[in-house]
Amino acid sequence: GDWSSDVCSSILSQEAYVAAGGNCCPACGSVDIVGHCVEVATASAKQEVMCGECPAVWVDNYSLTGFDILEGK
């Protein structure tokens, strides 16, 4: 299979979950996950995520890494 399906086939560590792009359940490896609203705070954000295959619920944590100029100087 592809790299992400190989990584997502088992319980994930924090590092493996991030390396997989957060695209699967860290408890069972399922890709049947649903993310809820993203809550943004100063320089960070979080999102509650649920698995459709097992009872796992977790929070994805995001941090500000930079910006892209869209318009202006």
N, CA and C of each residue as an Amber inpcrd file, in Angstrom:
protein
   219
   0.8180000  -1.2000000   0.0000000   0.0000000   0.0000000   0.0000000
   0.8490000   1.2460000   0.0000000   0.1820000   2.3840000  -0.0200000
   0.9450000   3.6280000   0.0170000   1.4660000   3.8890000   1.4200000
   2.3640000   4.8760000   1.5340000   3.0310000   5.1430000   2.8080000
   2.0450000   5.4360000   3.9220000   1.0080000   6.2650000   3.6480000
   0.0810000   6.6490000   4.7110000  -0.7240000   5.4640000   5.2030000
  -1.1150000   4.5350000   4.3220000  -1.8720000   3.3790000   4.7800000
  -0.9840000   2.4510000   5.6030000   0.3140000   2.3760000   5.2720000
   1.2290000   1.5720000   6.0780000   1.3740000   2.1660000   7.4710000
   1.5160000   3.4860000   7.5640000   1.6690000   4.1590000   8.8480000
   0.3850000   4.0490000   9.6580000  -0.7630000   4.1510000   8.9980000
  -2.0430000   4.1890000   9.6870000  -2.5750000   2.8070000  10.0680000
  -1.8180000   1.7610000   9.8380000  -2.3310000   0.4220000  10.1050000
  -2.1800000   0.0020000  11.5630000  -1.6280000   0.8570000  12.4040000
  -1.4540000   0.4930000  13.8040000  -1.5770000   1.7300000  14.6900000
  -1.5240000   1.5030000  15.9990000  -1.5920000   2.6070000  16.9550000
  -0.3930000   3.5260000  16.7230000  -0.6560000   4.8190000  16.6910000
   0.3790000   5.7850000  16.3420000   0.9230000   6.5480000  17.5420000
   2.2100000   6.8030000  17.5100000   2.8250000   7.7200000  18.4680000
   2.5060000   9.1390000  18.0080000   2.8050000  10.1250000  18.8280000
   2.6200000  11.5230000  18.4350000   3.3730000  11.8170000  17.1430000
   4.6280000  11.3700000  17.0660000   5.4710000  11.6470000  15.9120000
   4.9210000  10.9800000  14.6480000   4.4720000   9.7410000  14.7480000
   3.9330000   9.0210000  13.5920000   2.6180000   9.6450000  13.1270000
   1.8010000  10.1070000  14.0760000   0.5370000  10.7610000  13.7250000
   0.7970000  12.0310000  12.9190000   1.7350000  12.8350000  13.3750000
   2.0820000  14.0730000  12.6600000   2.6820000  13.7400000  11.2980000
   3.5670000  12.7440000  11.2370000   4.1850000  12.3510000   9.9710000
   3.1430000  11.8640000   8.9680000   2.0540000  11.2570000   9.4650000
   0.9740000  10.7830000   8.5930000   0.0180000  11.8990000   8.2210000
   0.2900000  13.1230000   8.6810000  -0.5480000  14.2660000   8.3480000
  -1.8520000  14.3090000   9.1140000  -1.9570000  13.5330000  10.1860000
  -3.1940000  13.5220000  10.9710000  -4.3650000  12.9290000  10.2130000
  -4.0960000  12.0880000   9.2360000  -5.1510000  11.5620000   8.3720000
  -5.7310000  10.2310000   8.8020000  -5.4350000   9.7980000  10.0250000
  -6.0030000   8.5440000  10.5070000  -6.0910000   8.5540000  12.0250000
  -6.9030000   7.6620000  12.5370000  -7.1120000   7.5580000  13.9810000
  -5.8320000   7.0860000  14.6570000  -5.3610000   7.8100000  15.6770000
  -4.1440000   7.3870000  16.3690000  -4.3650000   6.1500000  17.2460000
  -5.6270000   5.7740000  17.4870000  -5.9140000   4.6120000  18.3250000
  -6.0320000   3.3200000  17.5200000  -6.7470000   3.3710000  16.3700000
  -6.9840000   2.1340000  15.6120000  -6.4240000   2.1750000  14.1970000
  -6.0150000   3.3490000  13.7130000  -5.4480000   3.4680000  12.3820000
  -6.4540000   3.7050000  11.2710000  -7.7430000   3.7540000  11.5830000
  -8.7680000   3.9630000  10.5600000  -8.6350000   5.3430000   9.9300000
  -8.9380000   5.4240000   8.6320000  -8.9650000   6.7220000   7.9600000
 -10.3770000   7.3200000   7.9840000 -11.3160000   6.6390000   8.6230000
 -12.7000000   7.1160000   8.7680000 -12.7670000   8.0520000   9.9710000
 -12.2840000   9.2840000   9.7950000 -12.2620000  10.2620000  10.8810000
 -13.0050000  11.5210000  10.4630000 -13.5470000  12.2300000  11.4510000
 -14.2990000  13.4580000  11.2030000 -13.7680000  14.5410000  12.1280000
 -13.3670000  15.6700000  11.5350000 -12.9020000  16.8060000  12.3200000
 -14.0140000  17.8200000  12.4850000 -14.0880000  18.4070000  13.6650000
 -15.0940000  19.4250000  13.9440000 -14.4970000  20.8090000  13.7130000
 -15.1770000  21.8400000  14.1310000 -14.7270000  23.2190000  13.9280000
 -13.3270000  23.4310000  14.4920000 -12.5460000  24.2430000  13.7910000
 -11.2220000  24.6120000  14.2620000 -11.3610000  25.8590000  15.1220000
 -10.8330000  25.7900000  16.3440000 -10.8530000  26.9260000  17.2640000
  -9.4880000  27.5980000  17.2080000  -9.4750000  28.8750000  16.8130000
  -8.2240000  29.6030000  16.6330000  -7.9640000  30.5120000  17.8260000
  -6.7360000  30.4720000  18.3280000  -6.2840000  31.3580000  19.4010000
  -5.0040000  32.0370000  18.9100000  -4.3890000  32.8440000  19.7350000
  -3.1600000  33.5290000  19.3490000  -2.0750000  32.5120000  19.0130000
  -1.6450000  32.5000000  17.7560000  -0.5540000  31.6590000  17.2520000
  -0.8110000  30.1540000  17.3390000  -2.0510000  29.7360000  17.6100000
  -2.3450000  28.3100000  17.6680000  -3.8120000  28.0500000  17.3410000
  -4.1180000  26.8050000  17.1130000  -5.4970000  26.3970000  16.8640000
  -5.6500000  24.9460000  17.3030000  -6.8970000  24.5360000  17.5360000
  -7.1470000  23.1430000  17.8990000  -8.4440000  22.6820000  17.2530000
  -8.5530000  21.3750000  17.0590000  -9.7200000  20.8010000  16.4080000
 -10.0140000  19.4410000  17.0320000 -11.2420000  19.2530000  17.5070000
 -11.6470000  17.9510000  18.0210000 -11.9150000  17.0220000  16.8420000
 -11.4290000  15.8020000  16.9350000 -11.5680000  14.8210000  15.8690000
 -12.1260000  13.5290000  16.4630000 -13.0060000  12.8710000  15.7130000
 -13.6100000  11.6170000  16.1650000 -13.3610000  10.5270000  15.1320000
 -13.2400000   9.3020000  15.5880000 -13.0660000   8.1500000  14.7130000
 -14.4270000   7.5160000  14.4380000 -14.6560000   7.1100000  13.1990000
 -15.8870000   6.4430000  12.8220000 -15.8400000   4.9370000  13.0100000
 -14.6690000   4.4090000  13.3450000 -14.5010000   2.9630000  13.5010000
 -14.3770000   2.5290000  14.9520000 -13.8760000   3.4000000  15.8120000
 -13.7120000   3.0610000  17.2290000 -14.1670000   4.2600000  18.0610000
 -14.2220000   4.1440000  19.3730000 -14.7380000   5.2560000  20.1900000
 -13.7410000   6.3900000  20.4500000 -12.6090000   6.4030000  19.7670000
 -11.5790000   7.4190000  20.0350000 -12.0340000   8.8260000  19.6570000
 -11.7080000   9.7740000  20.5260000 -11.9070000  11.2040000  20.2960000
 -10.6160000  11.8750000  20.7580000 -10.0870000  12.7840000  19.9540000
  -8.8440000  13.4500000  20.3120000  -8.8720000  14.8820000  19.7950000
  -7.8690000  15.6640000  20.1530000  -7.7460000  17.0480000  19.7120000
  -6.4630000  17.1900000  18.9080000  -6.5900000  17.6730000  17.6690000
  -5.4220000  18.0280000  16.8690000  -4.9930000  19.4240000  17.2790000
  -3.7090000  19.6170000  17.5070000  -3.1580000  20.9050000  17.8940000
  -2.3350000  21.4660000  16.7410000  -2.5740000  22.7250000  16.3900000
  -1.8840000  23.3930000  15.2960000  -1.1260000  24.6010000  15.8340000
  -0.0140000  24.9350000  15.1890000   0.7250000  26.1360000  15.5900000
   1.0770000  26.9620000  14.3630000   1.2010000  28.2540000  14.5680000
   1.5610000  29.1910000  13.5120000   2.9950000  28.9230000  13.0750000
   3.1940000  28.7310000  11.7660000   4.5370000  28.4430000  11.2680000
   5.0510000  29.5010000  10.3090000   4.2150000  30.4770000   9.9690000
   4.6340000  31.5090000   9.0390000   3.4200000  32.0890000   8.3280000
   3.6770000  32.7960000   7.2240000   2.5820000  33.4010000   6.4670000
   2.9610000  33.4900000   4.9970000   1.9670000  33.6300000   4.1610000
   2.1510000  33.8650000   2.7360000   1.5150000  35.2110000   2.4050000
   2.2110000  36.0650000   1.6780000   1.6650000  37.3570000   1.2820000
   0.7190000  37.1400000   0.1000000  -0.5230000  37.5510000   0.2720000
  -1.5210000  37.4070000  -0.7810000  -1.6800000  38.6880000  -1.5800000
  -1.6530000  39.8330000  -0.8920000  -1.7770000  41.1380000  -1.5410000
  -0.9790000  42.1590000  -0.7550000  -0.6670000  43.2440000  -1.3800000
   0.0210000  44.3350000  -0.6920000   1.5240000  44.1210000  -0.6790000
   2.1780000  44.9190000   0.1870000   3.6470000  44.8860000   0.2340000
   4.1630000  43.9930000   1.3090000
